[in-house]
mmCIF file of C-alpha atoms in Angstrom:
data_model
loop_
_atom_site.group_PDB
_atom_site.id
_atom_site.type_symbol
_atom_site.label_atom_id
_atom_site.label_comp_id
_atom_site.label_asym_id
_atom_site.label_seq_id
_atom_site.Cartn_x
_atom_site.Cartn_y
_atom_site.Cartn_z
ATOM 1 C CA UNK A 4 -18.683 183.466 -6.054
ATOM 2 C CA UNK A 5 -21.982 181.970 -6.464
ATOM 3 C CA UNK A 6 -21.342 179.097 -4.035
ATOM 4 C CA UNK A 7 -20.263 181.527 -1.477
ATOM 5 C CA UNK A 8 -23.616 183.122 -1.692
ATOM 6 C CA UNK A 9 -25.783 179.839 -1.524
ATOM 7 C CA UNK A 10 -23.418 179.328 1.571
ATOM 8 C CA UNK A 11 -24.444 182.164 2.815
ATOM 9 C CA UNK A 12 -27.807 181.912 2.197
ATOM 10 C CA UNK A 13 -28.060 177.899 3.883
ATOM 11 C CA UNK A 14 -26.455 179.192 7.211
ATOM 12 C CA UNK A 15 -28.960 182.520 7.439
ATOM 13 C CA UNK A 16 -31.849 180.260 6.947
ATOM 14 C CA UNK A 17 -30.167 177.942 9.257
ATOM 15 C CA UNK A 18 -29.642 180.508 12.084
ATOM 16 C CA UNK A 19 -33.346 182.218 11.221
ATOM 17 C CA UNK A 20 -34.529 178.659 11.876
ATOM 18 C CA UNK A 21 -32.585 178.423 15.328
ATOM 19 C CA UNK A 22 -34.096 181.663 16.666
ATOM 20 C CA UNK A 23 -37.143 181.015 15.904
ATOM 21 C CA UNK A 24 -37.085 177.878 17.279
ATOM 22 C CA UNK A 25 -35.533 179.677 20.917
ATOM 23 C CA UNK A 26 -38.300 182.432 20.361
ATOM 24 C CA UNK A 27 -40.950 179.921 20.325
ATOM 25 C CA UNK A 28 -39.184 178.336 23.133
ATOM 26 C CA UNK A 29 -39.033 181.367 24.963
ATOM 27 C CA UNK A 30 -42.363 182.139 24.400
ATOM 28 C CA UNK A 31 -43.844 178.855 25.686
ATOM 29 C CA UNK A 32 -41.723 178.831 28.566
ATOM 30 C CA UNK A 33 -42.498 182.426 29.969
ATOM 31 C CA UNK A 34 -46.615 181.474 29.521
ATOM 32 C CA UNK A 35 -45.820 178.341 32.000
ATOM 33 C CA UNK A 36 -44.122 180.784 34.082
ATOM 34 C CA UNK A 37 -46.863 183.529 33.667
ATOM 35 C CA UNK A 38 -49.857 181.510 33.121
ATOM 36 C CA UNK A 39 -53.017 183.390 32.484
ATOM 37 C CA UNK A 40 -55.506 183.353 35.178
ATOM 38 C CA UNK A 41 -59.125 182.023 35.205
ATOM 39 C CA UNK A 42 -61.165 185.194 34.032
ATOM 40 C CA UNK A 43 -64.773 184.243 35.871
ATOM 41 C CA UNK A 44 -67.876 186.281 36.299
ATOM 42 C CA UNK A 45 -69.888 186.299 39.069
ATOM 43 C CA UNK A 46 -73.321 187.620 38.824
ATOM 44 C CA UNK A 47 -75.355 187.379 42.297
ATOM 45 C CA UNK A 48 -79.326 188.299 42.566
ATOM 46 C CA UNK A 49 -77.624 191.295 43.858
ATOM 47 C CA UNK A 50 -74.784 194.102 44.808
ATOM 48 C CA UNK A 51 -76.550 195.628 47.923
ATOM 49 C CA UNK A 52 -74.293 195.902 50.485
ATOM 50 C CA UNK A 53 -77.305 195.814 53.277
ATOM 51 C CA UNK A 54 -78.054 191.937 52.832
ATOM 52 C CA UNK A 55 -75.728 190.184 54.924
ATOM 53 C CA UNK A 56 -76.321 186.902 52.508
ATOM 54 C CA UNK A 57 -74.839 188.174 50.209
ATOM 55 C CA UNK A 58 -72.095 190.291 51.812
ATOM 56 C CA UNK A 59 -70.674 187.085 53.051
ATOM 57 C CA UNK A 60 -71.291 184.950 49.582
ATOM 58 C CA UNK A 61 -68.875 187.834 48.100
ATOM 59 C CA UNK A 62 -66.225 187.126 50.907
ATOM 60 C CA UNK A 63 -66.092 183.610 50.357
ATOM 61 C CA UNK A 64 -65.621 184.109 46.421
ATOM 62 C CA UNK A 65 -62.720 186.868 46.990
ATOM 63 C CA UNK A 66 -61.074 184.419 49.173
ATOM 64 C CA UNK A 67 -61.457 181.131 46.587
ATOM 65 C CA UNK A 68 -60.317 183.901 43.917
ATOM 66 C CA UNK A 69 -57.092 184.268 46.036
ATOM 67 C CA UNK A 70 -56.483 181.042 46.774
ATOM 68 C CA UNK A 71 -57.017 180.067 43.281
ATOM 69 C CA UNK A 72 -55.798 182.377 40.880
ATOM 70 C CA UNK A 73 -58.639 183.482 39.580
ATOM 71 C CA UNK A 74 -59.576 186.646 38.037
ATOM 72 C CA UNK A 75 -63.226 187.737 39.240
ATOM 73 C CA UNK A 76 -65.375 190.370 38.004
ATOM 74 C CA UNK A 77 -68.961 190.583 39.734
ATOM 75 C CA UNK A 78 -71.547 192.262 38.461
ATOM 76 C CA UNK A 79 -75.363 193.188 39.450
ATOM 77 C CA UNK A 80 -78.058 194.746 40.065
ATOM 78 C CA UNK A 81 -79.328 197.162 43.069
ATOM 79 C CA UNK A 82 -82.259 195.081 43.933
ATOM 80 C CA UNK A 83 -83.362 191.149 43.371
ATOM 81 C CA UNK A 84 -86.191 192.538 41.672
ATOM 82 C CA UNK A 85 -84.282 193.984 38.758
ATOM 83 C CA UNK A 86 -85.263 190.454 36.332
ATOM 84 C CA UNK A 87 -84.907 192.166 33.252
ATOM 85 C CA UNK A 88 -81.513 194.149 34.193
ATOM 86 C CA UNK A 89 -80.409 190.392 35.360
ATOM 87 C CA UNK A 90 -80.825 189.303 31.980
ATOM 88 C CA UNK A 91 -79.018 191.951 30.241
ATOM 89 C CA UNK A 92 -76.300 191.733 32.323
ATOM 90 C CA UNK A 93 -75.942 187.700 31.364
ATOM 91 C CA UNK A 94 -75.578 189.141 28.073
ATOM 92 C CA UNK A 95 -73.049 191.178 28.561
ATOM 93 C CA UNK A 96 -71.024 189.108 30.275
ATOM 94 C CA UNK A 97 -71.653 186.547 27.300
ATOM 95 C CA UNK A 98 -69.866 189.397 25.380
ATOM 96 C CA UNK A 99 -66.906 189.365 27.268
ATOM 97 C CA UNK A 100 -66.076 186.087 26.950
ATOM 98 C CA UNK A 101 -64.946 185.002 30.243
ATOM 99 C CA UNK A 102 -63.787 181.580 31.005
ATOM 100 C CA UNK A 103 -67.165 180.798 32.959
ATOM 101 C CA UNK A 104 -69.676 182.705 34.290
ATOM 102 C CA UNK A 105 -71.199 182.329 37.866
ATOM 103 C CA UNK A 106 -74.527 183.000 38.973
ATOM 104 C CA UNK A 107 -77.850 183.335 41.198
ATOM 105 C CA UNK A 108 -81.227 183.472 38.584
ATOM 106 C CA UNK A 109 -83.094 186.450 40.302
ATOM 107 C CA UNK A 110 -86.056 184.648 38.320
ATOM 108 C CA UNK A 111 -86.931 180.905 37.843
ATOM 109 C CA UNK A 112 -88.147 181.295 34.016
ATOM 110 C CA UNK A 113 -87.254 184.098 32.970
ATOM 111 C CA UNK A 114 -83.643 183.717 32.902
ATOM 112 C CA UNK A 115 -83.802 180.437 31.021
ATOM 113 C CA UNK A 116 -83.202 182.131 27.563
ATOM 114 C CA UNK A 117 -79.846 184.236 29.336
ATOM 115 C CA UNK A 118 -79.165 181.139 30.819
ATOM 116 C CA UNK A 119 -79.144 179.298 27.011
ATOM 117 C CA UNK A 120 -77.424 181.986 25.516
ATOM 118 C CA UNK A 121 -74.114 181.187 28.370
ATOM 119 C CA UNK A 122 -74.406 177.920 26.993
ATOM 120 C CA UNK A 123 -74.403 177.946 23.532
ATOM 121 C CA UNK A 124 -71.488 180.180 23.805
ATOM 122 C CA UNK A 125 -69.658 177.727 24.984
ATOM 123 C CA UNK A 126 -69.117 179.375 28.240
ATOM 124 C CA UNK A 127 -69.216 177.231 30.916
ATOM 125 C CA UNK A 128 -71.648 177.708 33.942
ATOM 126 C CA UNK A 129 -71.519 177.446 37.847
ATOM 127 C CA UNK A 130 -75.231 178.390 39.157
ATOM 128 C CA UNK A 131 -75.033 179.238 42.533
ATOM 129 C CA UNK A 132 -77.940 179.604 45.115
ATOM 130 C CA UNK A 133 -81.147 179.949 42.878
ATOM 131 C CA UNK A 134 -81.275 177.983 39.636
ATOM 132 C CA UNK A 135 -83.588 178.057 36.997
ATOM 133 C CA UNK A 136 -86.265 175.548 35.686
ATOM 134 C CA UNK A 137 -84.226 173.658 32.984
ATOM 135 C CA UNK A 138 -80.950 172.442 33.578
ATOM 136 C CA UNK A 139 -78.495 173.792 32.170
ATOM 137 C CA UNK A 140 -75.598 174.247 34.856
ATOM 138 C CA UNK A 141 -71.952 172.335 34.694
ATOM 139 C CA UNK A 142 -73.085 172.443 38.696
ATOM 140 C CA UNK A 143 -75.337 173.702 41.041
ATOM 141 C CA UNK A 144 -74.238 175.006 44.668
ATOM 142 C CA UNK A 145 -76.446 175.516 46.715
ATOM 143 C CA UNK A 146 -79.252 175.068 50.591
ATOM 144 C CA UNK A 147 -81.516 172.312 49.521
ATOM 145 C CA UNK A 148 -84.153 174.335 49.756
ATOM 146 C CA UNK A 149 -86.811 172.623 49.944
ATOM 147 C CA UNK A 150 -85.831 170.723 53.220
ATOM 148 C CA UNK A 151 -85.134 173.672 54.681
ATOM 149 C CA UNK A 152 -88.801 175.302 54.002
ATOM 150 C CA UNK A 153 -89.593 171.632 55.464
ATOM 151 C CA UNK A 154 -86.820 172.025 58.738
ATOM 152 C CA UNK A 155 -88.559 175.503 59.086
ATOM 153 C CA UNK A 156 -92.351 174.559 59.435
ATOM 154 C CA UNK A 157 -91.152 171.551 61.906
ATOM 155 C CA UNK A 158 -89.878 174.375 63.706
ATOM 156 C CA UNK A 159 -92.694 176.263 64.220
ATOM 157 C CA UNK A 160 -95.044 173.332 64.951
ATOM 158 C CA UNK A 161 -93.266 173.492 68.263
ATOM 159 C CA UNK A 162 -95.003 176.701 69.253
ATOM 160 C CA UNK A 163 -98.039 176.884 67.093
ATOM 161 C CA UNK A 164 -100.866 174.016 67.018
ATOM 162 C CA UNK A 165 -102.514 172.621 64.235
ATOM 163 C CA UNK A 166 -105.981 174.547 64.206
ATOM 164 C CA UNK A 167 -103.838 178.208 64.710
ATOM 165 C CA UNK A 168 -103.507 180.363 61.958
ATOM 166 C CA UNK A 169 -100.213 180.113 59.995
ATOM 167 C CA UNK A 170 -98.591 183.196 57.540
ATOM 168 C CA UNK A 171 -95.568 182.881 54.998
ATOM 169 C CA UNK A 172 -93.895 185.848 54.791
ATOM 170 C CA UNK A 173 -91.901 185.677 50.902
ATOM 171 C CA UNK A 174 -89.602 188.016 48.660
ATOM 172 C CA UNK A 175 -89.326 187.566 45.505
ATOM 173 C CA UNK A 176 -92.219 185.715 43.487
ATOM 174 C CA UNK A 177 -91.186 183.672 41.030
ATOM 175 C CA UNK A 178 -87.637 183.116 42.158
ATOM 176 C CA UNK A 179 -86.466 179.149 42.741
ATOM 177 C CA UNK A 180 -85.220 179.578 46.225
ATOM 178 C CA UNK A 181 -88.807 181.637 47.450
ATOM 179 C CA UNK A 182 -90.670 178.549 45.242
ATOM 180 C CA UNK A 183 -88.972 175.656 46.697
ATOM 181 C CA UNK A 184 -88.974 176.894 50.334
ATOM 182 C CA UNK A 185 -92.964 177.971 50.470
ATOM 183 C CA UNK A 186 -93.197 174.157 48.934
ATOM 184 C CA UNK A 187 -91.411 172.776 51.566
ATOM 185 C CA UNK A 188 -93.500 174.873 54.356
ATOM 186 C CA UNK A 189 -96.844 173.749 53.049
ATOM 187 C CA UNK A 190 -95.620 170.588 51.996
ATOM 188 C CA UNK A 191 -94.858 169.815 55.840
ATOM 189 C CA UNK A 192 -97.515 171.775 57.570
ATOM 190 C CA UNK A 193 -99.855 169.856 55.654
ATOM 191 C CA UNK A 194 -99.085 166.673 56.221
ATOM 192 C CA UNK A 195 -99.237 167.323 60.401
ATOM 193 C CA UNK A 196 -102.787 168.733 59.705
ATOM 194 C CA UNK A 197 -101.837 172.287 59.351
ATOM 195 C CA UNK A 198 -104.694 173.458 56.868
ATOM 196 C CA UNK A 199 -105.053 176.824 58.318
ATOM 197 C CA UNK A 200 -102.615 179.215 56.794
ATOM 198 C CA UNK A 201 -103.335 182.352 55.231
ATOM 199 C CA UNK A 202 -102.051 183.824 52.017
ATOM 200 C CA UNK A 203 -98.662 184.141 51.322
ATOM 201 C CA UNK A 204 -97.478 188.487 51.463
ATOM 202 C CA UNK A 205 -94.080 189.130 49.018
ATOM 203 C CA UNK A 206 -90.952 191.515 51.055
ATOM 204 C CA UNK A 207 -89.722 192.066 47.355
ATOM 205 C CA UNK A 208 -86.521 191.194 49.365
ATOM 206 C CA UNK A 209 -87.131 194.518 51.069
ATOM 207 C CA UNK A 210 -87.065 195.298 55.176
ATOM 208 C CA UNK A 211 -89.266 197.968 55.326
ATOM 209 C CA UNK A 212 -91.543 196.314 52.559
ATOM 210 C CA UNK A 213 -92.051 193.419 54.961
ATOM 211 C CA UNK A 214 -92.592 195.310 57.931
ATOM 212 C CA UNK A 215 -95.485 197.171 56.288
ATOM 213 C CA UNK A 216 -97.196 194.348 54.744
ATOM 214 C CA UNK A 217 -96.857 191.652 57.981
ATOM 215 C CA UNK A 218 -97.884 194.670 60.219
ATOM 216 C CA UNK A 219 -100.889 195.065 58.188
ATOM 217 C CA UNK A 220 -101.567 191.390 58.164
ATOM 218 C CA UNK A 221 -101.132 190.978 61.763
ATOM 219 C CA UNK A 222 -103.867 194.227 62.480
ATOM 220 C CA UNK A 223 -106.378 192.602 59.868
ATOM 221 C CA UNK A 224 -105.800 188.811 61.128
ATOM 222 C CA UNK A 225 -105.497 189.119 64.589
ATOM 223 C CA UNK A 226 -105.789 185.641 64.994
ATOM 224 C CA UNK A 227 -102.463 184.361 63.431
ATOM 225 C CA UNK A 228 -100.519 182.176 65.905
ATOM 226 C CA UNK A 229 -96.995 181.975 63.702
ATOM 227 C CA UNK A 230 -95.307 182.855 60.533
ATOM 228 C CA UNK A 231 -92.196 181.591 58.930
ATOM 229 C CA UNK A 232 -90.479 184.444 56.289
ATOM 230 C CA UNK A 233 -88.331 183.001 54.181
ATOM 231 C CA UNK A 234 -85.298 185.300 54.264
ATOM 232 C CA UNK A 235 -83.262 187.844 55.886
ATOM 233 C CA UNK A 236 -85.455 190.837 54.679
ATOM 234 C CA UNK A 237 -88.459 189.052 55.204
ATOM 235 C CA UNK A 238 -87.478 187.709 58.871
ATOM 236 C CA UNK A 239 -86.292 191.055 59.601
ATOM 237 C CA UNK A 240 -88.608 193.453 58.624
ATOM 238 C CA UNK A 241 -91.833 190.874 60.462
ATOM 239 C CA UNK A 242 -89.738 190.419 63.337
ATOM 240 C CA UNK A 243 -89.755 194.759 63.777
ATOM 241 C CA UNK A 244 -93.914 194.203 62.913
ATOM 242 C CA UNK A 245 -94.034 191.966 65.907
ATOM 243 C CA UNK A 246 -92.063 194.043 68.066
ATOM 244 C CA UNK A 247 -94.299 197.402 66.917
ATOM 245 C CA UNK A 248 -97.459 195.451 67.989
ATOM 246 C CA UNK A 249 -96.216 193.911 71.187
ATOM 247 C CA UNK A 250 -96.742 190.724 69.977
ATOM 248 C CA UNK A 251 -93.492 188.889 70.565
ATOM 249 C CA UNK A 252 -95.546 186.504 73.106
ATOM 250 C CA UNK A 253 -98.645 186.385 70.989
ATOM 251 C CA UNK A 254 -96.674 184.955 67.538
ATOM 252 C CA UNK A 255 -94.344 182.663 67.005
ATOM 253 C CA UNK A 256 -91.735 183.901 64.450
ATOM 254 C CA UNK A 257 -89.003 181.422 62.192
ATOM 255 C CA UNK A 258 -87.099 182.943 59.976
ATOM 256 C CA UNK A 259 -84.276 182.343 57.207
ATOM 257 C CA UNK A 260 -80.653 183.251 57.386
ATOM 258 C CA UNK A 261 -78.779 185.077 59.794
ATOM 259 C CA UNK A 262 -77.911 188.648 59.924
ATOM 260 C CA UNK A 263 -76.882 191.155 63.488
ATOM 261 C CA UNK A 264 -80.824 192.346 63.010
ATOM 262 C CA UNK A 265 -82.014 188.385 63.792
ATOM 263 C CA UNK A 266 -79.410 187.697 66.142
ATOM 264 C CA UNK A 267 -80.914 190.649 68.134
ATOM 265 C CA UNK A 268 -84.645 189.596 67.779
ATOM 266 C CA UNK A 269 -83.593 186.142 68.546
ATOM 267 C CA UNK A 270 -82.179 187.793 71.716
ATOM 268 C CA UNK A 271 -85.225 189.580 71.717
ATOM 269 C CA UNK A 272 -87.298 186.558 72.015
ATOM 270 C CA UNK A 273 -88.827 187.460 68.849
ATOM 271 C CA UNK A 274 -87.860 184.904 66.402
ATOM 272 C CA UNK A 275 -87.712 181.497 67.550
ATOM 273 C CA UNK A 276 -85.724 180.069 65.447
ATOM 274 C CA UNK A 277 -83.864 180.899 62.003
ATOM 275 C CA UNK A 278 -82.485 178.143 59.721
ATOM 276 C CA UNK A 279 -79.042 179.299 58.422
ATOM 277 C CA UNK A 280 -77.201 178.971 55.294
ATOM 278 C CA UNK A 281 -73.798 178.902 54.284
ATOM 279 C CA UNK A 282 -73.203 181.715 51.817
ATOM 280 C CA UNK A 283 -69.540 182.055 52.753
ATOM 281 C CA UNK A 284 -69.354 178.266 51.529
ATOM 282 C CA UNK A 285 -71.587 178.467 48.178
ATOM 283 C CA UNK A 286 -69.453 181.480 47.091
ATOM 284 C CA UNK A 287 -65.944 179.671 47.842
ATOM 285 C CA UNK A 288 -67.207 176.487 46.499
ATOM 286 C CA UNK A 289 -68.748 178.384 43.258
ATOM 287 C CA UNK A 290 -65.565 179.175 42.714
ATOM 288 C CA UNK A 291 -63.351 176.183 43.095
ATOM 289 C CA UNK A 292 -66.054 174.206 40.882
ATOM 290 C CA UNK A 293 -65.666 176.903 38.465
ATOM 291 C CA UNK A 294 -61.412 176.776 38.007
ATOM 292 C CA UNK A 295 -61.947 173.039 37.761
ATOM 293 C CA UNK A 296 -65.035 173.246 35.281
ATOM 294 C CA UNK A 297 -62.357 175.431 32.859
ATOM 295 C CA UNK A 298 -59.652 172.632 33.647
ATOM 296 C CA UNK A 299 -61.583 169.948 31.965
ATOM 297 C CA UNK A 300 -62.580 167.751 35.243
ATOM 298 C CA UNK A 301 -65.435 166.604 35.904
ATOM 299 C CA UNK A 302 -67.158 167.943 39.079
ATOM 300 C CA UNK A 303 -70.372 166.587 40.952
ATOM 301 C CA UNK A 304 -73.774 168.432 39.520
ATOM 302 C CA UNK A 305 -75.331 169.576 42.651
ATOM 303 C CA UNK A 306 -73.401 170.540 45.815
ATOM 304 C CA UNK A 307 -75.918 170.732 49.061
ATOM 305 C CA UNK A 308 -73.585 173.658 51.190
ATOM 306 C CA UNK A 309 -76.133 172.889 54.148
ATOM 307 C CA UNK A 310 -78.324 174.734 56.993
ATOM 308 C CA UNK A 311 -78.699 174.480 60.613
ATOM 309 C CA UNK A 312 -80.839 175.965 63.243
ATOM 310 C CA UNK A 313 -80.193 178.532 64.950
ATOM 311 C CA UNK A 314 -82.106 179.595 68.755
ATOM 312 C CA UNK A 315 -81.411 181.504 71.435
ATOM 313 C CA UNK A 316 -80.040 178.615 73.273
ATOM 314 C CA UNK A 317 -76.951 177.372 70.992
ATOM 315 C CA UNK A 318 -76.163 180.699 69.097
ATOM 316 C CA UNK A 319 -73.647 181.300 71.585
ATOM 317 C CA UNK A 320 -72.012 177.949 70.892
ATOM 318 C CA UNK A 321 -68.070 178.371 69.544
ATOM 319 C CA UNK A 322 -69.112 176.390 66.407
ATOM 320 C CA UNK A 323 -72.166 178.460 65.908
ATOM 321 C CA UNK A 324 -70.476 181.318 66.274
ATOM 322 C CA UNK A 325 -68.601 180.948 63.582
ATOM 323 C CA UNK A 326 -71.681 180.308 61.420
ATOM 324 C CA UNK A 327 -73.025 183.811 62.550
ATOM 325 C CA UNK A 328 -70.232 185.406 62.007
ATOM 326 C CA UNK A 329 -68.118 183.772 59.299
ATOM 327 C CA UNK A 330 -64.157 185.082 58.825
ATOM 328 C CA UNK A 331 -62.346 184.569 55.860
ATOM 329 C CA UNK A 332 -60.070 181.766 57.533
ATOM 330 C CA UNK A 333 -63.217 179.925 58.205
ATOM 331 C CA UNK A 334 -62.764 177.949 55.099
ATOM 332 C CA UNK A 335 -64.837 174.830 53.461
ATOM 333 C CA UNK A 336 -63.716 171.320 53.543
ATOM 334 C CA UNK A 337 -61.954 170.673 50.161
#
């Protein structure tokens, strides 16, 4: 009787064994058939729907998202002035633990400590557009912007001489896009002898903030030949200061980016010229880098998306075109 039982006993264990073994099995299996997908954040300077730049950034991530498998959740603010709600939005994506975390520093400095805290988690980090002063990123994607500040004041030198008063029209101070593009402006201006330019005025990324503060300008310095703003708010709101005043053959007006409101003023003959980005691009390429960041291969640490000009003569162009108005089948080079 008692061997019967230890019989017993050898093939339950045995059989417990076997299904645990086919349970395991089963469970391995069904995760390669099911695999998880890439849980990323995506935190942009910000969520309003009325700049174009960022409209467009959003498209190009949804569409890497698809093509990748990735699970996105994007989260901001109303305004790129919200630094502080920035920050404690880094945080609480830190809290959620996502796979990696993508995003545009609304501030130079002060996001460094958020910017620490991604990385001491562990959580790896795709900055995308503006950066911050220490480097901290797996990769950066994004306009060299600096050149482009530079591309922008060569620009303008064709319509405005060296002894004519110059403005910069800015957004956001302290932000690493607004610093490196006013570098690049002054930086180029002043080596072709332009030592006349007035203060630069801050949009706070706003339309109607820039209108008010260039059409002040403009009234109090009647003598300014040409500014250059530095993005689509700022171009925008001193290209409808110009047009107020009449003074679309009076100054000469480069801007940043491209939206319907400067495509009209360039048709307008009120900006000269706008040096565009590729936001579709940086948000589809933020992604990619990001799915192969969490893969373990190695990716390149800065990735220049690009600008070109853009005038009233070659906007109409097929391949410009497409700039202007970017589709979601417009897609990077892999």
């Amino acid at each position: 009787m008692m061997g019967k039982t230890v019989k017993w006993t050898l093939i339950s264990l045995l059989l417990t064994g076997l299904l645990a073994v086919g349970w395991s099995g089963y469970r391995t299996m069904s995760h390669t058939l099911h695999p998880k997908k890439p849980f990323i954040i995506y935190i942009p300077k910000t969520i309003d729907p009325s700049i174009e730049f960022w409209v467009v950034m959003q498209q190009g991530v949804t569409m890497a998202a698809k093509e990748f498998g990735a699970d996105i959740k994007m989260m901001g603010t109303e305004t790129e002035l919200d630094v502080e709600e920035q920050i404690d939005i880094v945080e609480e994506a830190i809290r959620s633990k996502p796979d990696a975390i993508m995003l545009a520093a609304s501030d130079y400095i002060k996001l460094i400590p958020a910017v620490q805290q991604i990385r001491e988690a562990g959580i790896p980090l795709i900055m995308v557009d503006s950066n911050v002063e220490v480097d901290l990123s797996n990769s950066f994607i994004a306009t060299d912007n600096y050149e482009a500040g530079r591309i922008s004041a060569r620009l303008l030198k064709e319509h405005v001489k060296p002894a004519e008063k110059i403005a910069i029209v800015s957004y956001i101070q302290g932000t690493g896009t607004s610093l490196d593009r006013e570098k690049g402006v002054r930086d180029e201006l002043g080596a072709s002898g332009y030592s006349n330019i007035s203060h630069t005025i801050f949009s706070e990324g706003q339309v109607q903030k820039s209108y008010e503060l260039t059409r002040e300008l403009l009234m109090k310095e009647p003598d300014i030949s040409g500014i250059v703003a530095l993005n689509e708010p700022s171009t925008v709101g001193a290209g409808k200061a110009i047009l107020n005043l009449g003074l679309q053959s009076k100054v000469s007006l480069i801007g940043f980016d491209n939206s319907n409101s400067e495509i009209r003023l360039i048709d307008r003959n009120v900006i000269q010229a706008t040096v565009i980005q590729r936001p579709f691009n940086m948000g589809y390429l933020a992604v990619k880098t990001a799915i192969s960041v969490i893969k373990g291969q190695k990716v390149e640490k800065m990735v220049d998306t690009g600008s070109k000009v853009i005038t009233k003569y070659n906007m109409y162009t097929n391949e410009n075109q497409k700039l202007l108005f970017p589709f979601e089948d417009e897609l990077p080079e892999k």
